[in-house]
């Protein structure tokens, strides 16, 4: 039987005519995440033997992953800025004299779900790739988005604006194509809901009760990347981290988490809103702005809009 050689990430990008420096940047990010996965594995092993896990140790890993991204981006002459969930301000990763022809900037949530590492649950990294400088209060200039899921397999989900594709890290250390042009169903059957129930608004409660009456199955791990990944790969459903009575913008961050994930899900035929507006139409006022999120299949997202009006 003919052995089909899986297409690796760089070949896939070249075959799909992705611009040269964007191919290099995506490859650099993939290598960075490979290194972060080894640091996570180290931490898993450390926590496995010493059950006294401290919040500071989890924080250390967030910071370590952040520094790994910054150091790697400083070596990429085509990257101008990096904004990270772990940094208060935008970081210029290039010397001023070098940055005039830098074409891209990135946003990173370097490690999402670090509080789950001590219980060996899956975590992820979320990256947005912007053309030019990062601009607040403007239309987004996202031209690609990706996330890496550090689970039983390390997988990479990517969109450069032409569909959403999944790559898996193989034993040789290459990300190879696992699923091209993932398409979500119009309507799914799982829901993933964050936030403490007693803090939900009445309208949100009625929406969730409707999904439950319809027989949706609850799938929530507390890790944004595996939770959304399941909605994407189980062909649909809904993830929400809503506005709460005491936190009207919810918990999740627009630039670092929600806009990259929305870019990916929309490219797979899904949708993402804050309850009313399309996530990708929101112009962030501040770097760390949070937003409620309803993301997944079109049917469930449109229904959320109707309930939340
Ligand atoms: P981060 O680790 O980057 O701060 O993100 C954690 C987020 C996200 O992973 C998840 O959806 C959410 O926290 C879960 O929040 P709750 O613990 O309130 O459910
Ligand atoms: Mn996060
Ligand atoms: Mn994080």
PDB file of C-alpha atoms and ligand atoms in Angstrom:
ATOM      1  CA  UNK A   1       0.000   0.000   0.000  1.00  0.00           C
ATOM      2  CA  UNK A   2       1.388   3.400  -0.960  1.00  0.00           C
ATOM      3  CA  UNK A   3       2.606   5.278   2.167  1.00  0.00           C
ATOM      4  CA  UNK A   4       1.143   8.802   1.956  1.00  0.00           C
ATOM      5  CA  UNK A   5       3.785  11.214   3.214  1.00  0.00           C
ATOM      6  CA  UNK A   6       2.008  13.797   5.330  1.00  0.00           C
ATOM      7  CA  UNK A   7       2.491  17.411   4.223  1.00  0.00           C
ATOM      8  CA  UNK A   8       4.513  19.383   6.746  1.00  0.00           C
ATOM      9  CA  UNK A   9       3.527  22.911   7.806  1.00  0.00           C
ATOM     10  CA  UNK A  10       6.136  24.730   5.693  1.00  0.00           C
ATOM     11  CA  UNK A  11       5.268  22.768   2.537  1.00  0.00           C
ATOM     12  CA  UNK A  12       1.562  23.352   3.129  1.00  0.00           C
ATOM     13  CA  UNK A  13       2.105  27.111   3.471  1.00  0.00           C
ATOM     14  CA  UNK A  14       4.286  27.225   0.361  1.00  0.00           C
ATOM     15  CA  UNK A  15       1.773  25.154  -1.643  1.00  0.00           C
ATOM     16  CA  UNK A  16      -0.906  27.648  -0.557  1.00  0.00           C
ATOM     17  CA  UNK A  17       1.139  30.638  -1.741  1.00  0.00           C
ATOM     18  CA  UNK A  18       1.449  32.159   1.720  1.00  0.00           C
ATOM     19  CA  UNK A  19       3.761  35.191   1.595  1.00  0.00           C
ATOM     20  CA  UNK A  20       7.409  34.305   2.303  1.00  0.00           C
ATOM     21  CA  UNK A  21       7.953  36.193   5.577  1.00  0.00           C
ATOM     22  CA  UNK A  22       4.536  35.138   6.873  1.00  0.00           C
ATOM     23  CA  UNK A  23       5.564  31.508   6.223  1.00  0.00           C
ATOM     24  CA  UNK A  24       8.789  32.121   8.150  1.00  0.00           C
ATOM     25  CA  UNK A  25       6.902  33.771  11.019  1.00  0.00           C
ATOM     26  CA  UNK A  26       4.348  30.943  11.317  1.00  0.00           C
ATOM     27  CA  UNK A  27       7.218  28.451  11.299  1.00  0.00           C
ATOM     28  CA  UNK A  28       9.063  30.406  14.020  1.00  0.00           C
ATOM     29  CA  UNK A  29       5.906  30.467  16.157  1.00  0.00           C
ATOM     30  CA  UNK A  30       5.475  26.704  15.656  1.00  0.00           C
ATOM     31  CA  UNK A  31       9.059  26.089  16.813  1.00  0.00           C
ATOM     32  CA  UNK A  32       8.492  28.371  19.819  1.00  0.00           C
ATOM     33  CA  UNK A  33       5.428  26.370  20.836  1.00  0.00           C
ATOM     34  CA  UNK A  34       7.325  23.115  20.440  1.00  0.00           C
ATOM     35  CA  UNK A  35       9.846  24.418  22.984  1.00  0.00           C
ATOM     36  CA  UNK A  36       7.046  25.606  25.301  1.00  0.00           C
ATOM     37  CA  UNK A  37       5.487  22.117  25.156  1.00  0.00           C
ATOM     38  CA  UNK A  38       8.769  20.678  26.520  1.00  0.00           C
ATOM     39  CA  UNK A  39       8.701  23.236  29.382  1.00  0.00           C
ATOM     40  CA  UNK A  40       5.094  22.254  30.161  1.00  0.00           C
ATOM     41  CA  UNK A  41       6.083  18.603  30.221  1.00  0.00           C
ATOM     42  CA  UNK A  42       8.897  19.428  32.668  1.00  0.00           C
ATOM     43  CA  UNK A  43       6.369  21.270  34.871  1.00  0.00           C
ATOM     44  CA  UNK A  44       3.870  18.395  34.671  1.00  0.00           C
ATOM     45  CA  UNK A  45       6.555  16.006  35.904  1.00  0.00           C
ATOM     46  CA  UNK A  46       7.631  18.370  38.687  1.00  0.00           C
ATOM     47  CA  UNK A  47       4.028  18.835  39.867  1.00  0.00           C
ATOM     48  CA  UNK A  48       3.411  15.112  39.590  1.00  0.00           C
ATOM     49  CA  UNK A  49       6.010  14.398  42.249  1.00  0.00           C
ATOM     50  CA  UNK A  50       5.505  17.401  44.495  1.00  0.00           C
ATOM     51  CA  UNK A  51       1.812  17.906  45.123  1.00  0.00           C
ATOM     52  CA  UNK A  52       2.363  21.284  46.783  1.00  0.00           C
ATOM     53  CA  UNK A  53       1.702  23.350  43.709  1.00  0.00           C
ATOM     54  CA  UNK A  54       1.797  27.070  44.287  1.00  0.00           C
ATOM     55  CA  UNK A  55       0.111  29.780  42.268  1.00  0.00           C
ATOM     56  CA  UNK A  56       3.530  31.389  41.911  1.00  0.00           C
ATOM     57  CA  UNK A  57       4.927  28.298  40.169  1.00  0.00           C
ATOM     58  CA  UNK A  58       2.060  28.422  37.658  1.00  0.00           C
ATOM     59  CA  UNK A  59       2.696  32.131  37.199  1.00  0.00           C
ATOM     60  CA  UNK A  60       6.403  31.342  36.580  1.00  0.00           C
ATOM     61  CA  UNK A  61       5.408  29.150  33.658  1.00  0.00           C
ATOM     62  CA  UNK A  62       3.249  31.911  32.193  1.00  0.00           C
ATOM     63  CA  UNK A  63       6.229  34.279  32.455  1.00  0.00           C
ATOM     64  CA  UNK A  64       8.660  31.683  31.085  1.00  0.00           C
ATOM     65  CA  UNK A  65       6.456  31.066  28.057  1.00  0.00           C
ATOM     66  CA  UNK A  66       6.147  34.835  27.578  1.00  0.00           C
ATOM     67  CA  UNK A  67       9.935  35.313  27.620  1.00  0.00           C
ATOM     68  CA  UNK A  68      10.402  32.418  25.193  1.00  0.00           C
ATOM     69  CA  UNK A  69       8.092  34.179  22.711  1.00  0.00           C
ATOM     70  CA  UNK A  70       9.781  37.580  23.150  1.00  0.00           C
ATOM     71  CA  UNK A  71      13.308  36.164  22.723  1.00  0.00           C
ATOM     72  CA  UNK A  72      12.249  34.254  19.585  1.00  0.00           C
ATOM     73  CA  UNK A  73      10.499  37.262  18.029  1.00  0.00           C
ATOM     74  CA  UNK A  74      13.572  39.426  18.658  1.00  0.00           C
ATOM     75  CA  UNK A  75      15.353  37.188  16.136  1.00  0.00           C
ATOM     76  CA  UNK A  76      12.716  37.787  13.431  1.00  0.00           C
ATOM     77  CA  UNK A  77      13.605  40.940  11.452  1.00  0.00           C
ATOM     78  CA  UNK A  78      10.096  40.947   9.900  1.00  0.00           C
ATOM     79  CA  UNK A  79       8.337  41.263  13.270  1.00  0.00           C
ATOM     80  CA  UNK A  80       7.932  44.745  14.660  1.00  0.00           C
ATOM     81  CA  UNK A  81       5.832  44.466  17.810  1.00  0.00           C
ATOM     82  CA  UNK A  82       4.616  41.843  20.221  1.00  0.00           C
ATOM     83  CA  UNK A  83       1.717  42.318  22.615  1.00  0.00           C
ATOM     84  CA  UNK A  84       1.384  39.683  25.298  1.00  0.00           C
ATOM     85  CA  UNK A  85      -1.235  38.906  27.894  1.00  0.00           C
ATOM     86  CA  UNK A  86       1.721  38.864  30.317  1.00  0.00           C
ATOM     87  CA  UNK A  87       2.959  42.371  29.396  1.00  0.00           C
ATOM     88  CA  UNK A  88       1.263  45.648  30.416  1.00  0.00           C
ATOM     89  CA  UNK A  89       2.359  47.439  27.221  1.00  0.00           C
ATOM     90  CA  UNK A  90       3.185  46.561  23.607  1.00  0.00           C
ATOM     91  CA  UNK A  91       6.807  45.318  23.325  1.00  0.00           C
ATOM     92  CA  UNK A  92       8.844  46.575  20.355  1.00  0.00           C
ATOM     93  CA  UNK A  93      10.894  43.495  19.521  1.00  0.00           C
ATOM     94  CA  UNK A  94      13.138  45.227  17.019  1.00  0.00           C
ATOM     95  CA  UNK A  95      15.845  47.870  17.288  1.00  0.00           C
ATOM     96  CA  UNK A  96      14.348  51.155  15.979  1.00  0.00           C
ATOM     97  CA  UNK A  97      16.681  51.303  12.949  1.00  0.00           C
ATOM     98  CA  UNK A  98      15.611  47.788  11.929  1.00  0.00           C
ATOM     99  CA  UNK A  99      11.875  48.153  12.368  1.00  0.00           C
ATOM    100  CA  UNK A 100      10.955  50.362   9.399  1.00  0.00           C
ATOM    101  CA  UNK A 101      10.517  47.408   7.010  1.00  0.00           C
ATOM    102  CA  UNK A 102       9.103  44.959   9.589  1.00  0.00           C
ATOM    103  CA  UNK A 103       5.818  43.718   8.171  1.00  0.00           C
ATOM    104  CA  UNK A 104       4.122  41.912  11.047  1.00  0.00           C
ATOM    105  CA  UNK A 105       3.180  42.216  14.708  1.00  0.00           C
ATOM    106  CA  UNK A 106       1.842  39.473  16.920  1.00  0.00           C
ATOM    107  CA  UNK A 107      -0.421  39.139  19.944  1.00  0.00           C
ATOM    108  CA  UNK A 108       0.176  36.184  22.242  1.00  0.00           C
ATOM    109  CA  UNK A 109      -1.504  34.470  25.115  1.00  0.00           C
ATOM    110  CA  UNK A 110       1.722  32.534  25.674  1.00  0.00           C
ATOM    111  CA  UNK A 111       0.167  30.008  28.002  1.00  0.00           C
ATOM    112  CA  UNK A 112      -3.592  29.731  28.424  1.00  0.00           C
ATOM    113  CA  UNK A 113      -4.936  27.636  31.288  1.00  0.00           C
ATOM    114  CA  UNK A 114      -1.721  27.364  33.333  1.00  0.00           C
ATOM    115  CA  UNK A 115      -3.821  26.672  36.450  1.00  0.00           C
ATOM    116  CA  UNK A 116      -4.673  23.281  34.890  1.00  0.00           C
ATOM    117  CA  UNK A 117      -1.093  22.068  34.538  1.00  0.00           C
ATOM    118  CA  UNK A 118      -0.917  20.676  38.072  1.00  0.00           C
ATOM    119  CA  UNK A 119      -3.901  18.413  37.326  1.00  0.00           C
ATOM    120  CA  UNK A 120      -2.471  17.347  33.959  1.00  0.00           C
ATOM    121  CA  UNK A 121      -5.248  18.876  31.848  1.00  0.00           C
ATOM    122  CA  UNK A 122      -4.641  20.270  28.368  1.00  0.00           C
ATOM    123  CA  UNK A 123      -3.481  23.887  27.957  1.00  0.00           C
ATOM    124  CA  UNK A 124      -2.614  26.038  24.946  1.00  0.00           C
ATOM    125  CA  UNK A 125      -0.968  29.077  23.347  1.00  0.00           C
ATOM    126  CA  UNK A 126      -3.014  31.544  21.266  1.00  0.00           C
ATOM    127  CA  UNK A 127      -1.403  33.781  18.618  1.00  0.00           C
ATOM    128  CA  UNK A 128      -2.772  36.558  16.386  1.00  0.00           C
ATOM    129  CA  UNK A 129      -0.648  37.768  13.426  1.00  0.00           C
ATOM    130  CA  UNK A 130      -1.276  41.374  12.362  1.00  0.00           C
ATOM    131  CA  UNK A 131      -0.109  43.172   9.203  1.00  0.00           C
ATOM    132  CA  UNK A 132       1.976  46.180  10.268  1.00  0.00           C
ATOM    133  CA  UNK A 133       1.768  47.686  13.723  1.00  0.00           C
ATOM    134  CA  UNK A 134      -0.765  46.749  16.373  1.00  0.00           C
ATOM    135  CA  UNK A 135      -3.472  49.370  16.331  1.00  0.00           C
ATOM    136  CA  UNK A 136      -6.054  49.911  19.037  1.00  0.00           C
ATOM    137  CA  UNK A 137      -9.324  51.792  18.394  1.00  0.00           C
ATOM    138  CA  UNK A 138      -9.174  50.701  14.727  1.00  0.00           C
ATOM    139  CA  UNK A 139     -10.384  47.923  12.428  1.00  0.00           C
ATOM    140  CA  UNK A 140      -8.337  44.835  13.240  1.00  0.00           C
ATOM    141  CA  UNK A 141      -5.451  44.037  10.868  1.00  0.00           C
ATOM    142  CA  UNK A 142      -5.373  40.321  11.656  1.00  0.00           C
ATOM    143  CA  UNK A 143      -4.165  38.354   8.642  1.00  0.00           C
ATOM    144  CA  UNK A 144      -3.612  35.011  10.383  1.00  0.00           C
ATOM    145  CA  UNK A 145      -4.345  33.298  13.684  1.00  0.00           C
ATOM    146  CA  UNK A 146      -3.248  30.071  15.292  1.00  0.00           C
ATOM    147  CA  UNK A 147      -3.362  28.145  18.499  1.00  0.00           C
ATOM    148  CA  UNK A 148      -1.317  25.235  19.759  1.00  0.00           C
ATOM    149  CA  UNK A 149      -3.008  22.694  22.010  1.00  0.00           C
ATOM    150  CA  UNK A 150      -0.670  20.872  24.416  1.00  0.00           C
ATOM    151  CA  UNK A 151      -2.716  17.721  24.934  1.00  0.00           C
ATOM    152  CA  UNK A 152      -2.053  13.981  24.547  1.00  0.00           C
ATOM    153  CA  UNK A 153      -0.911  15.164  21.096  1.00  0.00           C
ATOM    154  CA  UNK A 154       0.482  18.608  20.425  1.00  0.00           C
ATOM    155  CA  UNK A 155      -1.682  20.023  17.650  1.00  0.00           C
ATOM    156  CA  UNK A 156      -1.604  23.343  15.818  1.00  0.00           C
ATOM    157  CA  UNK A 157      -4.727  24.941  14.358  1.00  0.00           C
ATOM    158  CA  UNK A 158      -4.039  27.666  11.789  1.00  0.00           C
ATOM    159  CA  UNK A 159      -5.851  30.007   9.467  1.00  0.00           C
ATOM    160  CA  UNK A 160      -4.192  32.504   7.104  1.00  0.00           C
ATOM    161  CA  UNK A 161      -7.602  33.570   5.825  1.00  0.00           C
ATOM    162  CA  UNK A 162      -8.092  30.603   3.480  1.00  0.00           C
ATOM    163  CA  UNK A 163      -9.822  28.040   5.652  1.00  0.00           C
ATOM    164  CA  UNK A 164      -8.863  26.509   8.987  1.00  0.00           C
ATOM    165  CA  UNK A 165      -6.451  23.578   9.121  1.00  0.00           C
ATOM    166  CA  UNK A 166      -5.101  21.210  11.775  1.00  0.00           C
ATOM    167  CA  UNK A 167      -1.495  20.011  12.050  1.00  0.00           C
ATOM    168  CA  UNK A 168      -0.156  17.429  14.472  1.00  0.00           C
ATOM    169  CA  UNK A 169       3.377  17.266  15.914  1.00  0.00           C
ATOM    170  CA  UNK A 170       4.820  13.964  14.714  1.00  0.00           C
ATOM    171  CA  UNK A 171       7.516  11.847  16.467  1.00  0.00           C
ATOM    172  CA  UNK A 172      10.129  13.468  14.191  1.00  0.00           C
ATOM    173  CA  UNK A 173       9.222  16.887  15.611  1.00  0.00           C
ATOM    174  CA  UNK A 174       7.455  18.201  12.482  1.00  0.00           C
ATOM    175  CA  UNK A 175       3.939  19.660  12.417  1.00  0.00           C
ATOM    176  CA  UNK A 176       2.196  17.688   9.649  1.00  0.00           C
ATOM    177  CA  UNK A 177      -1.223  18.253   8.109  1.00  0.00           C
ATOM    178  CA  UNK A 178      -3.948  16.244   9.865  1.00  0.00           C
ATOM    179  CA  UNK A 179      -7.111  17.958   8.623  1.00  0.00           C
ATOM    180  CA  UNK A 180      -7.471  20.520   5.815  1.00  0.00           C
ATOM    181  CA  UNK A 181     -10.361  22.982   5.595  1.00  0.00           C
ATOM    182  CA  UNK A 182     -12.209  22.026   8.758  1.00  0.00           C
ATOM    183  CA  UNK A 183     -15.900  22.880   8.387  1.00  0.00           C
ATOM    184  CA  UNK A 184     -18.271  23.177  11.348  1.00  0.00           C
ATOM    185  CA  UNK A 185     -21.899  22.120  11.094  1.00  0.00           C
ATOM    186  CA  UNK A 186     -24.567  24.853  11.107  1.00  0.00           C
ATOM    187  CA  UNK A 187     -25.800  23.381  14.435  1.00  0.00           C
ATOM    188  CA  UNK A 188     -23.945  21.274  17.010  1.00  0.00           C
ATOM    189  CA  UNK A 189     -24.848  19.359  20.171  1.00  0.00           C
ATOM    190  CA  UNK A 190     -22.283  20.317  22.821  1.00  0.00           C
ATOM    191  CA  UNK A 191     -22.003  23.449  24.925  1.00  0.00           C
ATOM    192  CA  UNK A 192     -19.116  24.735  27.030  1.00  0.00           C
ATOM    193  CA  UNK A 193     -20.081  27.407  29.584  1.00  0.00           C
ATOM    194  CA  UNK A 194     -17.814  29.423  31.856  1.00  0.00           C
ATOM    195  CA  UNK A 195     -18.428  31.735  34.755  1.00  0.00           C
ATOM    196  CA  UNK A 196     -20.160  31.105  38.087  1.00  0.00           C
ATOM    197  CA  UNK A 197     -23.864  30.329  37.542  1.00  0.00           C
ATOM    198  CA  UNK A 198     -25.130  32.616  40.325  1.00  0.00           C
ATOM    199  CA  UNK A 199     -23.455  35.511  38.493  1.00  0.00           C
ATOM    200  CA  UNK A 200     -25.157  34.838  35.167  1.00  0.00           C
ATOM    201  CA  UNK A 201     -27.655  37.399  33.869  1.00  0.00           C
ATOM    202  CA  UNK A 202     -31.308  36.301  33.521  1.00  0.00           C
ATOM    203  CA  UNK A 203     -31.171  36.453  29.705  1.00  0.00           C
ATOM    204  CA  UNK A 204     -28.025  34.275  29.638  1.00  0.00           C
ATOM    205  CA  UNK A 205     -29.635  31.812  32.057  1.00  0.00           C
ATOM    206  CA  UNK A 206     -32.689  31.460  29.760  1.00  0.00           C
ATOM    207  CA  UNK A 207     -30.426  30.836  26.774  1.00  0.00           C
ATOM    208  CA  UNK A 208     -28.488  28.096  28.589  1.00  0.00           C
ATOM    209  CA  UNK A 209     -31.752  26.521  29.826  1.00  0.00           C
ATOM    210  CA  UNK A 210     -32.916  26.381  26.209  1.00  0.00           C
ATOM    211  CA  UNK A 211     -29.737  24.525  25.158  1.00  0.00           C
ATOM    212  CA  UNK A 212     -30.237  22.113  28.060  1.00  0.00           C
ATOM    213  CA  UNK A 213     -33.888  21.537  27.092  1.00  0.00           C
ATOM    214  CA  UNK A 214     -32.614  20.770  23.571  1.00  0.00           C
ATOM    215  CA  UNK A 215     -30.349  18.051  25.039  1.00  0.00           C
ATOM    216  CA  UNK A 216     -26.934  19.669  24.483  1.00  0.00           C
ATOM    217  CA  UNK A 217     -24.122  17.854  26.277  1.00  0.00           C
ATOM    218  CA  UNK A 218     -21.924  19.857  28.664  1.00  0.00           C
ATOM    219  CA  UNK A 219     -18.204  19.846  27.855  1.00  0.00           C
ATOM    220  CA  UNK A 220     -16.161  22.324  29.967  1.00  0.00           C
ATOM    221  CA  UNK A 221     -12.565  21.783  31.136  1.00  0.00           C
ATOM    222  CA  UNK A 222     -11.739  25.345  32.193  1.00  0.00           C
ATOM    223  CA  UNK A 223      -9.098  25.532  29.460  1.00  0.00           C
ATOM    224  CA  UNK A 224     -10.162  27.913  26.696  1.00  0.00           C
ATOM    225  CA  UNK A 225      -8.034  26.260  23.991  1.00  0.00           C
ATOM    226  CA  UNK A 226      -9.169  22.617  24.485  1.00  0.00           C
ATOM    227  CA  UNK A 227     -12.765  23.778  25.092  1.00  0.00           C
ATOM    228  CA  UNK A 228     -12.947  25.738  21.824  1.00  0.00           C
ATOM    229  CA  UNK A 229     -10.922  23.071  19.991  1.00  0.00           C
ATOM    230  CA  UNK A 230     -13.589  20.516  20.919  1.00  0.00           C
ATOM    231  CA  UNK A 231     -16.345  22.743  19.474  1.00  0.00           C
ATOM    232  CA  UNK A 232     -14.294  23.130  16.269  1.00  0.00           C
ATOM    233  CA  UNK A 233     -13.429  19.452  15.827  1.00  0.00           C
ATOM    234  CA  UNK A 234     -16.665  17.919  17.074  1.00  0.00           C
ATOM    235  CA  UNK A 235     -18.230  19.892  14.231  1.00  0.00           C
ATOM    236  CA  UNK A 236     -20.078  22.444  16.230  1.00  0.00           C
ATOM    237  CA  UNK A 237     -21.796  23.619  19.368  1.00  0.00           C
ATOM    238  CA  UNK A 238     -21.153  26.619  21.537  1.00  0.00           C
ATOM    239  CA  UNK A 239     -18.515  27.971  23.916  1.00  0.00           C
ATOM    240  CA  UNK A 240     -19.424  30.934  26.076  1.00  0.00           C
ATOM    241  CA  UNK A 241     -17.801  32.933  28.820  1.00  0.00           C
ATOM    242  CA  UNK A 242     -20.567  35.481  29.335  1.00  0.00           C
ATOM    243  CA  UNK A 243     -20.972  38.906  30.877  1.00  0.00           C
ATOM    244  CA  UNK A 244     -21.408  38.400  34.625  1.00  0.00           C
ATOM    245  CA  UNK A 245     -23.437  40.462  37.102  1.00  0.00           C
ATOM    246  CA  UNK A 246     -20.190  41.735  38.685  1.00  0.00           C
ATOM    247  CA  UNK A 247     -18.075  41.655  35.499  1.00  0.00           C
ATOM    248  CA  UNK A 248     -20.041  43.022  32.554  1.00  0.00           C
ATOM    249  CA  UNK A 249     -17.105  42.319  30.187  1.00  0.00           C
ATOM    250  CA  UNK A 250     -16.697  38.732  31.329  1.00  0.00           C
ATOM    251  CA  UNK A 251     -13.177  37.339  31.815  1.00  0.00           C
ATOM    252  CA  UNK A 252     -11.549  36.646  28.461  1.00  0.00           C
ATOM    253  CA  UNK A 253      -9.341  39.073  26.573  1.00  0.00           C
ATOM    254  CA  UNK A 254     -10.303  40.450  23.198  1.00  0.00           C
ATOM    255  CA  UNK A 255      -6.869  40.871  21.596  1.00  0.00           C
ATOM    256  CA  UNK A 256      -5.001  37.915  23.078  1.00  0.00           C
ATOM    257  CA  UNK A 257      -7.730  35.241  23.126  1.00  0.00           C
ATOM    258  CA  UNK A 258     -11.047  36.118  21.482  1.00  0.00           C
ATOM    259  CA  UNK A 259     -10.144  37.786  18.185  1.00  0.00           C
ATOM    260  CA  UNK A 260      -7.589  35.122  17.124  1.00  0.00           C
ATOM    261  CA  UNK A 261     -10.027  32.329  18.059  1.00  0.00           C
ATOM    262  CA  UNK A 262     -12.899  34.116  16.276  1.00  0.00           C
ATOM    263  CA  UNK A 263     -10.750  34.449  13.127  1.00  0.00           C
ATOM    264  CA  UNK A 264     -10.107  30.686  13.203  1.00  0.00           C
ATOM    265  CA  UNK A 265     -13.719  29.686  13.927  1.00  0.00           C
ATOM    266  CA  UNK A 266     -15.185  32.030  11.263  1.00  0.00           C
ATOM    267  CA  UNK A 267     -12.802  30.511   8.696  1.00  0.00           C
ATOM    268  CA  UNK A 268     -14.279  27.113   9.636  1.00  0.00           C
ATOM    269  CA  UNK A 269     -17.823  28.374   8.980  1.00  0.00           C
ATOM    270  CA  UNK A 270     -18.670  29.341  12.561  1.00  0.00           C
ATOM    271  CA  UNK A 271     -19.379  32.680  14.248  1.00  0.00           C
ATOM    272  CA  UNK A 272     -18.354  34.678  17.317  1.00  0.00           C
ATOM    273  CA  UNK A 273     -20.122  37.557  19.074  1.00  0.00           C
ATOM    274  CA  UNK A 274     -19.955  39.377  22.398  1.00  0.00           C
ATOM    275  CA  UNK A 275     -23.686  38.788  22.776  1.00  0.00           C
ATOM    276  CA  UNK A 276     -24.588  41.427  20.218  1.00  0.00           C
ATOM    277  CA  UNK A 277     -21.612  42.457  18.036  1.00  0.00           C
ATOM    278  CA  UNK A 278     -19.277  40.324  15.905  1.00  0.00           C
ATOM    279  CA  UNK A 279     -16.048  39.903  17.937  1.00  0.00           C
ATOM    280  CA  UNK A 280     -13.893  40.796  14.911  1.00  0.00           C
ATOM    281  CA  UNK A 281     -15.806  44.080  14.447  1.00  0.00           C
ATOM    282  CA  UNK A 282     -14.986  45.284  17.965  1.00  0.00           C
ATOM    283  CA  UNK A 283     -12.243  47.954  18.035  1.00  0.00           C
ATOM    284  CA  UNK A 284     -10.358  47.391  21.317  1.00  0.00           C
ATOM    285  CA  UNK A 285      -9.984  50.636  23.303  1.00  0.00           C
ATOM    286  CA  UNK A 286      -7.286  49.144  25.555  1.00  0.00           C
ATOM    287  CA  UNK A 287      -4.703  46.371  25.174  1.00  0.00           C
ATOM    288  CA  UNK A 288      -6.156  44.111  27.874  1.00  0.00           C
ATOM    289  CA  UNK A 289      -9.818  44.792  27.172  1.00  0.00           C
ATOM    290  CA  UNK A 290     -12.072  41.884  28.095  1.00  0.00           C
ATOM    291  CA  UNK A 291     -15.280  40.840  26.369  1.00  0.00           C
ATOM    292  CA  UNK A 292     -18.121  38.361  26.802  1.00  0.00           C
ATOM    293  CA  UNK A 293     -17.973  35.648  24.124  1.00  0.00           C
ATOM    294  CA  UNK A 294     -20.406  33.330  22.353  1.00  0.00           C
ATOM    295  CA  UNK A 295     -18.394  31.335  19.786  1.00  0.00           C
ATOM    296  CA  UNK A 296     -19.206  28.212  17.754  1.00  0.00           C
ATOM    297  CA  UNK A 297     -21.821  27.133  15.217  1.00  0.00           C
ATOM    298  CA  UNK A 298     -23.891  29.805  13.523  1.00  0.00           C
ATOM    299  CA  UNK A 299     -27.219  28.439  14.787  1.00  0.00           C
ATOM    300  CA  UNK A 300     -26.233  28.610  18.476  1.00  0.00           C
ATOM    301  CA  UNK A 301     -24.497  31.983  18.134  1.00  0.00           C
ATOM    302  CA  UNK A 302     -27.493  33.557  16.361  1.00  0.00           C
ATOM    303  CA  UNK A 303     -29.797  32.070  18.995  1.00  0.00           C
ATOM    304  CA  UNK A 304     -27.648  33.654  21.723  1.00  0.00           C
ATOM    305  CA  UNK A 305     -28.076  37.029  20.018  1.00  0.00           C
ATOM    306  CA  UNK A 306     -31.881  36.575  20.045  1.00  0.00           C
ATOM    307  CA  UNK A 307     -31.948  35.649  23.759  1.00  0.00           C
ATOM    308  CA  UNK A 308     -29.610  38.481  24.778  1.00  0.00           C
ATOM    309  CA  UNK A 309     -31.404  41.268  22.921  1.00  0.00           C
TER     310      UNK A 309
HETATM  311  P1  LIG B   1      -5.234  32.259  31.204  1.00  0.00           P
HETATM  312  O1  LIG B   1      -4.645  31.023  31.811  1.00  0.00           O
HETATM  313  O2  LIG B   1      -4.559  32.679  29.950  1.00  0.00           O
HETATM  314  O3  LIG B   1      -5.371  33.372  32.217  1.00  0.00           O
HETATM  315  O4  LIG B   1      -6.723  31.903  30.736  1.00  0.00           O
HETATM  316  C1  LIG B   1      -7.547  31.193  31.590  1.00  0.00           C
HETATM  317  C2  LIG B   1      -8.953  31.315  31.099  1.00  0.00           C
HETATM  318  C3  LIG B   1      -9.320  30.333  29.987  1.00  0.00           C
HETATM  319  O5  LIG B   1      -8.377  29.317  29.825  1.00  0.00           O
HETATM  320  C4  LIG B   1     -10.608  29.696  30.471  1.00  0.00           C
HETATM  321  O6  LIG B   1     -11.602  29.738  29.485  1.00  0.00           O
HETATM  322  C5  LIG B   1     -10.998  30.519  31.679  1.00  0.00           C
HETATM  323  O7  LIG B   1      -9.797  31.073  32.185  1.00  0.00           O
HETATM  324  C6  LIG B   1     -11.622  29.677  32.732  1.00  0.00           C
HETATM  325  O8  LIG B   1     -12.043  30.556  33.716  1.00  0.00           O
HETATM  326  P2  LIG B   1     -12.805  29.936  35.012  1.00  0.00           P
HETATM  327  O9  LIG B   1     -11.727  29.289  35.824  1.00  0.00           O
HETATM  328  O10 LIG B   1     -13.434  31.144  35.662  1.00  0.00           O
HETATM  329  O11 LIG B   1     -13.824  28.944  34.491  1.00  0.00           O
HETATM  330 MN1  LIG B   2      -5.801  32.945  28.383  1.00  0.00          MN
HETATM  331 MN1  LIG B   3      -2.453  33.108  29.648  1.00  0.00          MN
END
